[in-house]
Amino acid sequence: MFAPRFSRVLLKSASRGAPQCLRQRPLQALGRNAISHQLQQLRYQQSSTRANFVKLWKSQPFSVTTALLIIMAGAGAILYANYIYHDYIIGAFHQFPDPVAKQMRKALFYTNVSLEPKNAVKYYREALRVADEIGMDPFSNEVIGIKIQLAALMEKVHQYQKAIDILEIVKSDNLKWMDIVGNKPGNEGRRTKVLLYTVRVSVKLGDLYSNEYVLEREKAEECLIWAVETVTREQQRREKEGVKPDEGEWATDEEHGGALETLAHHYEELNTHYLAAPLFLQALTKSSPKNCHTTVLMNNLATSLAQQVPPPTPGQPPASRAEYVSNARAWAERALAVAEMITPPNRTEECDIGCATAIINLGNFAMMDGNIAEARKRFEEGRSLAEAIGFKEGVEGANESLRQLKSK
């Protein structure tokens, strides 16, 4: 019913003009330094070389063209080889012992460069075997990371159940470690890392269980609730007791908010918006007002409020539909206001897309109130902006809403 989950920018009244949603990219003037004598000589040499090339091409066009293609292909091969070397031979493996890094380079090559799942799995397993042989900590970031890379490969090739199985093993092993040795003196730092990794794995499991090819909603909810409760409980413990020596940092506000938001989207998909809205609101408290994602959360909260059908509360009169729509409109307008204040370098494309979404959502709220003229104005404005920024889903959403108006 509503446009996609993005947000942004201030909507002003018609008398004040359209919202300034799009990022401004200042033009940079070119320098006007005098051309030196050496540059004049270089230009002369280039002109002479160009003239000789033209003469050669006219006399041997096919040979010259073939030679150019070969040179370009060779240059491309060299550049690609350098890219592979720096990304898969040198980079990203400095924390692994050489024997493990060797296997991981091969595994990632067959994952990201030349997709061959069978070979990739072979080398991920070999990396884990070697890591065990040389005594690497099985609960280190590096070893857990290998397992997560393997799960990511399974997801990439649409083997979702295998990805789930791998991550469930990681989560189970981590929790066993936590129960047995996690709280022993001297393990404070490791406990934080393992617990945080387990939270991230649980959030990903929630995402995979929600996948349209898996659709195990109860398991998805279980994983997401566990992640949210664990992050919140650990944060509260630290606030109450203080951070112990060597514990290290816990989840960032962004990670905490991300877990809350993922659970909110889960409830949104189940059409239980009365559960989604409070989670979007909590996630909003973790997001900076200078971050474009803040307006995304405001838009999500707005759409969730507009679709509220909460169960009755004993002893309390239910809120009216008009009240929910009014609150939704207020959050959408606030999303636009916040987004207009965000400027580069903090401003991203997410702001522009969110602006179009918020305007279209305001049209939907107007349509709910029966204000057809206002709804049409918003839909047309949102569509125009969506077209300007290449936001295809926004254009389609606005067009669909305009078609609904015609049928009324």
Coordinates of C-alpha atoms in Angstrom, one line a residue:
M1 CA 0.0 0.0 0.0
F2 CA 2.8 2.3 0.8
A3 CA 6.0 3.2 -1.0
P4 CA 9.2 1.3 -0.2
R5 CA 11.1 1.7 3.1
F6 CA 13.2 4.7 2.5
S7 CA 12.9 8.3 3.6
R8 CA 13.8 11.9 3.4
V9 CA 13.6 15.6 3.1
L10 CA 11.5 18.5 4.0
L11 CA 8.1 19.0 2.4
K12 CA 7.1 22.7 2.2
S13 CA 3.7 24.1 1.4
A14 CA 2.9 24.8 -2.2
S15 CA 3.3 28.5 -1.7
R16 CA 6.9 28.0 -0.6
G17 CA 7.8 25.8 -3.5
A18 CA 8.9 22.2 -3.9
P19 CA 11.3 20.6 -1.3
Q20 CA 15.0 20.8 -1.9
C21 CA 15.5 17.1 -2.0
L22 CA 18.4 16.5 -4.3
R23 CA 22.0 16.9 -3.4
Q24 CA 23.8 19.8 -4.9
R25 CA 27.1 19.0 -6.5
P26 CA 29.2 22.2 -6.7
L27 CA 31.2 22.7 -9.9
Q28 CA 34.9 23.1 -9.5
A29 CA 36.8 25.5 -11.7
L30 CA 39.8 24.4 -13.5
G31 CA 43.1 26.0 -12.7
R32 CA 44.5 28.7 -15.0
N33 CA 48.2 28.5 -14.5
A34 CA 50.3 29.6 -17.4
I35 CA 51.5 26.9 -19.7
S36 CA 55.2 26.3 -19.3
H37 CA 57.7 26.0 -22.1
Q38 CA 58.1 22.3 -21.3
L39 CA 54.4 21.8 -21.8
Q40 CA 54.5 23.6 -25.1
Q41 CA 57.3 21.2 -26.2
L42 CA 55.2 18.2 -25.1
R43 CA 52.2 19.5 -27.0
Y44 CA 54.4 19.8 -30.1
Q45 CA 55.7 16.3 -29.7
Q46 CA 52.2 14.9 -29.2
S47 CA 51.0 16.6 -32.4
S48 CA 53.9 15.2 -34.3
T49 CA 53.3 11.7 -32.9
R50 CA 49.6 12.0 -33.7
A51 CA 50.3 13.0 -37.3
N52 CA 52.6 10.0 -37.8
F53 CA 49.9 7.7 -36.3
V54 CA 47.3 9.1 -38.7
K55 CA 49.6 8.5 -41.7
L56 CA 50.3 4.9 -40.6
W57 CA 46.6 4.2 -40.0
K58 CA 45.7 5.4 -43.5
S59 CA 48.3 3.2 -45.1
Q60 CA 47.7 0.1 -42.9
P61 CA 44.2 0.5 -41.2
F62 CA 43.6 -3.2 -40.4
S63 CA 47.0 -3.9 -39.1
V64 CA 47.0 -0.8 -36.9
T65 CA 43.5 -1.6 -35.5
T66 CA 44.5 -5.2 -34.7
A67 CA 47.6 -4.0 -32.9
L68 CA 45.6 -1.5 -30.9
L69 CA 43.2 -4.2 -29.8
I70 CA 46.0 -6.4 -28.7
I71 CA 47.7 -3.6 -26.8
M72 CA 44.4 -2.7 -25.0
A73 CA 43.7 -6.4 -24.2
G74 CA 47.2 -6.8 -22.8
A75 CA 46.8 -3.6 -20.7
G76 CA 43.4 -4.8 -19.4
A77 CA 44.9 -8.2 -18.5
I78 CA 47.7 -6.4 -16.5
L79 CA 45.2 -4.2 -14.7
Y80 CA 43.0 -7.2 -13.8
A81 CA 46.0 -9.2 -12.7
N82 CA 47.1 -6.3 -10.4
Y83 CA 43.5 -6.1 -9.0
I84 CA 43.5 -9.8 -8.2
Y85 CA 46.9 -9.7 -6.7
H86 CA 46.2 -6.8 -4.4
D87 CA 42.7 -8.0 -3.4
Y88 CA 43.2 -11.7 -3.1
I89 CA 46.9 -12.3 -2.8
I90 CA 48.0 -9.5 -0.5
G91 CA 45.0 -7.9 1.1
A92 CA 42.6 -9.1 3.8
F93 CA 44.8 -12.0 5.0
H94 CA 47.4 -10.3 7.2
Q95 CA 45.7 -11.6 10.4
F96 CA 45.8 -15.3 9.2
P97 CA 48.9 -17.5 9.6
D98 CA 50.4 -18.1 6.1
P99 CA 49.2 -21.7 5.8
V100 CA 45.6 -20.6 6.5
A101 CA 45.8 -17.5 4.4
K102 CA 47.0 -19.6 1.4
Q103 CA 43.8 -21.7 1.5
M104 CA 41.6 -18.6 2.1
R105 CA 43.0 -16.9 -1.0
K106 CA 42.0 -19.9 -3.1
A107 CA 38.5 -20.1 -1.4
L108 CA 37.8 -16.4 -2.0
F109 CA 39.0 -16.6 -5.6
Y110 CA 36.5 -19.3 -6.3
T111 CA 33.8 -17.3 -4.4
N112 CA 34.3 -13.8 -5.7
V113 CA 36.3 -13.9 -8.9
S114 CA 35.6 -17.2 -10.7
L115 CA 32.5 -18.6 -9.0
E116 CA 33.1 -22.4 -8.5
P117 CA 31.2 -23.4 -5.4
K118 CA 32.7 -26.9 -5.2
N119 CA 36.3 -25.6 -5.2
A120 CA 35.4 -22.8 -2.9
V121 CA 33.9 -25.2 -0.3
K122 CA 37.0 -27.4 -0.7
Y123 CA 39.3 -24.6 0.2
Y124 CA 37.2 -23.2 3.0
R125 CA 37.2 -26.6 4.6
E126 CA 40.9 -26.9 4.1
A127 CA 41.4 -23.5 5.7
L128 CA 39.5 -24.7 8.8
R129 CA 41.4 -28.0 8.9
V130 CA 44.8 -26.2 8.8
A131 CA 43.6 -23.6 11.4
D132 CA 42.8 -26.5 13.7
E133 CA 46.1 -28.3 13.0
I134 CA 48.2 -25.2 13.8
G135 CA 46.2 -24.5 17.0
M136 CA 44.3 -21.3 16.0
D137 CA 41.6 -20.4 18.6
P138 CA 38.3 -21.8 17.2
F139 CA 36.4 -18.9 18.7
S140 CA 38.7 -16.2 17.2
N141 CA 37.2 -13.6 14.8
E142 CA 39.3 -15.2 12.1
V143 CA 38.1 -18.8 12.4
I144 CA 34.5 -17.8 13.0
G145 CA 34.9 -15.5 10.0
I146 CA 35.9 -18.5 7.8
K147 CA 32.7 -20.3 8.8
I148 CA 30.6 -17.2 8.1
Q149 CA 32.2 -16.8 4.6
L150 CA 31.3 -20.4 3.9
A151 CA 27.7 -19.7 4.9
A152 CA 27.7 -16.6 2.7
L153 CA 28.8 -18.7 -0.2
M154 CA 25.9 -21.1 0.4
E155 CA 23.5 -18.2 0.4
K156 CA 25.1 -16.8 -2.8
V157 CA 24.4 -20.0 -4.7
H158 CA 20.8 -20.2 -3.2
Q159 CA 21.6 -23.1 -0.8
Y160 CA 19.8 -21.4 2.0
Q161 CA 19.3 -24.4 4.2
K162 CA 23.0 -25.2 4.1
A163 CA 23.8 -21.6 5.0
I164 CA 21.3 -21.9 7.9
D165 CA 22.9 -25.1 9.1
I166 CA 26.3 -23.6 9.1
L167 CA 25.3 -20.6 11.1
E168 CA 23.2 -22.6 13.6
I169 CA 26.4 -24.7 14.3
V170 CA 28.4 -21.5 14.8
K171 CA 25.7 -20.1 17.2
S172 CA 25.4 -23.3 19.1
D173 CA 29.2 -23.7 19.5
N174 CA 29.5 -20.1 20.6
L175 CA 26.8 -20.4 23.3
K176 CA 28.4 -23.6 24.6
W177 CA 31.7 -21.8 24.9
M178 CA 30.0 -18.9 26.7
D179 CA 28.4 -21.3 29.2
I180 CA 31.6 -23.3 30.0
V181 CA 34.4 -20.7 29.9
G182 CA 33.0 -17.4 28.9
N183 CA 32.5 -16.0 32.4
K184 CA 35.9 -17.2 33.8
P185 CA 38.4 -14.6 34.9
G186 CA 40.7 -13.6 32.0
N187 CA 38.1 -14.3 29.3
E188 CA 36.4 -10.9 29.5
G189 CA 37.6 -9.6 26.1
R190 CA 37.0 -12.9 24.3
R191 CA 33.5 -13.2 25.9
T192 CA 32.6 -9.8 24.4
K193 CA 33.8 -10.7 20.9
V194 CA 32.2 -14.2 20.9
L195 CA 28.9 -12.8 22.2
L196 CA 28.8 -10.0 19.7
Y197 CA 29.6 -12.3 16.9
T198 CA 26.8 -14.6 18.1
V199 CA 24.3 -11.7 18.0
R200 CA 25.3 -10.9 14.4
V201 CA 24.9 -14.5 13.4
S202 CA 21.5 -14.7 15.1
V203 CA 20.3 -11.6 13.2
K204 CA 21.5 -13.2 9.9
L205 CA 19.7 -16.4 10.8
G206 CA 16.5 -14.4 11.3
D207 CA 17.0 -13.0 7.8
L208 CA 17.6 -16.4 6.3
Y209 CA 14.6 -18.0 8.0
S210 CA 12.4 -15.2 6.6
N211 CA 13.7 -15.8 3.1
E212 CA 10.8 -16.6 0.7
Y213 CA 12.4 -20.0 -0.1
V214 CA 12.6 -21.0 3.6
L215 CA 9.7 -19.1 5.3
E216 CA 10.1 -20.4 8.8
R217 CA 8.7 -17.4 10.5
E218 CA 8.7 -18.8 14.0
K219 CA 12.4 -19.6 13.9
A220 CA 13.1 -16.2 12.3
E221 CA 11.3 -14.5 15.2
E222 CA 13.1 -16.6 17.8
C223 CA 16.5 -15.7 16.4
L224 CA 15.7 -12.0 16.1
I225 CA 14.2 -11.7 19.6
W226 CA 17.2 -13.4 21.1
A227 CA 19.5 -11.0 19.3
V228 CA 17.6 -7.9 20.4
E229 CA 17.3 -9.1 24.0
T230 CA 20.9 -10.1 24.2
V231 CA 22.2 -6.7 22.9
T232 CA 19.8 -4.9 25.3
R233 CA 20.6 -7.0 28.3
E234 CA 24.4 -6.7 27.9
Q235 CA 24.1 -2.9 27.4
Q236 CA 22.0 -2.6 30.5
R237 CA 24.4 -4.7 32.5
R238 CA 27.3 -2.5 31.5
E239 CA 25.4 0.6 32.4
K240 CA 24.5 -0.8 35.8
E241 CA 27.7 -2.5 36.8
G242 CA 30.2 -0.6 34.7
V243 CA 32.5 -2.0 32.0
K244 CA 35.0 -4.6 33.5
P245 CA 38.7 -4.3 32.7
D246 CA 39.6 -5.8 29.3
E247 CA 35.9 -6.3 28.3
G248 CA 36.3 -4.0 25.3
E249 CA 33.5 -2.2 23.4
W250 CA 30.1 -3.7 23.0
A251 CA 27.7 -3.3 20.1
T252 CA 27.6 0.2 18.5
D253 CA 24.3 2.1 18.4
E254 CA 24.1 1.3 14.7
E255 CA 24.3 -2.4 15.4
H256 CA 21.8 -2.2 18.2
G257 CA 19.5 -0.2 16.1
G258 CA 20.0 -2.6 13.2
A259 CA 18.8 -5.6 15.3
L260 CA 15.7 -3.7 16.5
E261 CA 14.9 -2.6 12.9
T262 CA 15.3 -6.2 11.5
L263 CA 12.9 -7.5 14.1
A264 CA 10.5 -4.6 13.3
H265 CA 10.5 -5.5 9.6
H266 CA 9.8 -9.1 10.6
Y267 CA 6.6 -8.0 12.4
E268 CA 5.8 -5.7 9.6
E269 CA 5.8 -8.7 7.2
L270 CA 3.5 -10.5 9.5
N271 CA 1.1 -7.5 9.4
T272 CA 1.5 -7.1 13.2
H273 CA 2.3 -3.4 12.9
Y274 CA 1.4 -2.7 16.6
L275 CA 4.6 -4.7 17.4
A276 CA 6.7 -3.2 14.6
A277 CA 6.1 0.5 15.5
P278 CA 7.7 0.4 19.0
L279 CA 10.7 -1.3 17.6
F280 CA 11.1 1.3 14.9
L281 CA 10.8 4.0 17.5
Q282 CA 13.5 2.3 19.7
A283 CA 15.8 2.0 16.6
L284 CA 15.3 5.7 16.0
T285 CA 16.7 6.5 19.4
K286 CA 20.0 4.8 18.3
S287 CA 20.3 6.7 15.0
S288 CA 22.0 10.1 14.6
P289 CA 19.8 13.0 13.3
K290 CA 22.7 13.7 10.8
N291 CA 22.4 10.2 9.3
C292 CA 20.1 9.7 6.3
H293 CA 19.0 6.4 7.8
T294 CA 17.2 8.3 10.5
T295 CA 14.6 9.5 8.0
V296 CA 14.3 5.9 6.7
L297 CA 13.3 4.9 10.2
M298 CA 10.9 7.8 10.5
N299 CA 9.2 6.8 7.3
N300 CA 9.1 3.1 8.4
L301 CA 7.5 4.2 11.7
A302 CA 5.0 6.4 9.8
T303 CA 3.8 3.6 7.5
S304 CA 3.6 1.2 10.4
L305 CA 1.5 3.6 12.5
A306 CA -0.9 4.2 9.6
Q307 CA -1.6 0.5 9.4
Q308 CA -2.1 -0.1 13.1
V309 CA -4.8 -2.6 14.2
P310 CA -3.7 -3.4 17.8
P311 CA -5.6 -5.8 19.9
P312 CA -8.0 -4.2 22.5
T313 CA -6.5 -3.3 25.8
P314 CA -8.7 -3.9 28.8
G315 CA -9.9 -0.7 30.5
Q316 CA -8.6 1.6 27.7
P317 CA -10.5 3.0 24.8
P318 CA -8.9 2.1 21.5
A319 CA -7.3 4.9 19.5
S320 CA -9.2 5.9 16.4
R321 CA -8.1 5.3 12.8
A322 CA -7.8 9.1 12.3
E323 CA -5.4 9.4 15.3
Y324 CA -3.1 6.7 13.9
V325 CA -3.1 8.4 10.4
S326 CA -2.5 11.8 12.0
N327 CA 0.5 10.4 13.9
A328 CA 1.8 8.8 10.7
R329 CA 1.6 12.0 8.8
A330 CA 3.5 13.8 11.5
W331 CA 6.4 11.3 11.3
A332 CA 6.5 11.5 7.5
E333 CA 6.7 15.3 7.7
R334 CA 9.4 15.1 10.3
A335 CA 11.4 12.7 8.1
L336 CA 11.2 15.3 5.3
A337 CA 12.3 18.1 7.7
V338 CA 15.3 16.1 9.1
A339 CA 16.4 15.1 5.6
E340 CA 16.5 18.7 4.3
M341 CA 18.9 19.6 7.1
I342 CA 21.4 16.8 6.2
T343 CA 24.1 18.1 3.9
P344 CA 27.2 16.5 2.3
P345 CA 29.3 14.6 3.3
N346 CA 26.6 13.1 5.6
R347 CA 24.0 13.2 2.9
T348 CA 23.7 10.1 0.7
E349 CA 21.4 8.8 -2.0
E350 CA 19.3 7.3 0.7
C351 CA 18.1 10.8 1.6
D352 CA 16.9 11.5 -2.0
I353 CA 15.0 8.2 -2.3
G354 CA 13.5 8.7 1.1
C355 CA 12.3 12.1 0.2
A356 CA 10.3 10.7 -2.7
T357 CA 9.0 7.9 -0.5
A358 CA 7.8 10.2 2.2
I359 CA 6.0 12.5 -0.2
I360 CA 4.2 9.5 -1.8
N361 CA 3.3 8.2 1.7
L362 CA 1.8 11.6 2.6
G363 CA -0.3 11.2 -0.5
N364 CA -1.5 7.8 0.9
F365 CA -2.3 9.4 4.2
A366 CA -4.3 12.1 2.5
M367 CA -6.2 9.5 0.5
M368 CA -7.0 7.7 3.8
D369 CA -8.5 11.0 5.1
G370 CA -10.5 11.4 1.9
N371 CA -8.6 14.4 0.7
I372 CA -8.4 13.4 -3.0
A373 CA -6.9 16.7 -4.2
E374 CA -4.1 16.7 -1.7
A375 CA -3.4 13.0 -2.4
R376 CA -3.1 13.6 -6.1
K377 CA -0.8 16.5 -5.6
R378 CA 1.5 14.5 -3.4
F379 CA 1.5 11.5 -5.8
E380 CA 2.4 13.7 -8.7
E381 CA 5.1 15.5 -6.8
G382 CA 6.6 12.2 -5.5
R383 CA 6.5 10.7 -9.0
S384 CA 8.3 13.7 -10.5
L385 CA 11.0 13.5 -7.9
A386 CA 11.3 9.7 -8.2
E387 CA 11.8 10.1 -12.0
A388 CA 14.4 12.8 -11.5
I389 CA 16.6 10.6 -9.2
G390 CA 15.9 7.3 -11.1
F391 CA 13.9 5.7 -8.3
K392 CA 11.9 3.2 -10.3
E393 CA 10.0 1.7 -7.4
G394 CA 8.9 5.2 -6.3
V395 CA 7.6 5.9 -9.8
E396 CA 5.7 2.6 -9.9
G397 CA 4.2 3.2 -6.4
A398 CA 3.1 6.7 -7.3
N399 CA 1.5 5.6 -10.6
E400 CA -0.3 2.8 -8.8
S401 CA -1.7 5.2 -6.2
L402 CA -2.8 7.6 -9.0
R403 CA -4.7 4.7 -10.6
Q404 CA -6.4 4.0 -7.3
L405 CA -7.5 7.6 -7.2
K406 CA -9.1 7.4 -10.6
S407 CA -11.2 4.5 -9.4
K408 CA -12.7 6.5 -6.5

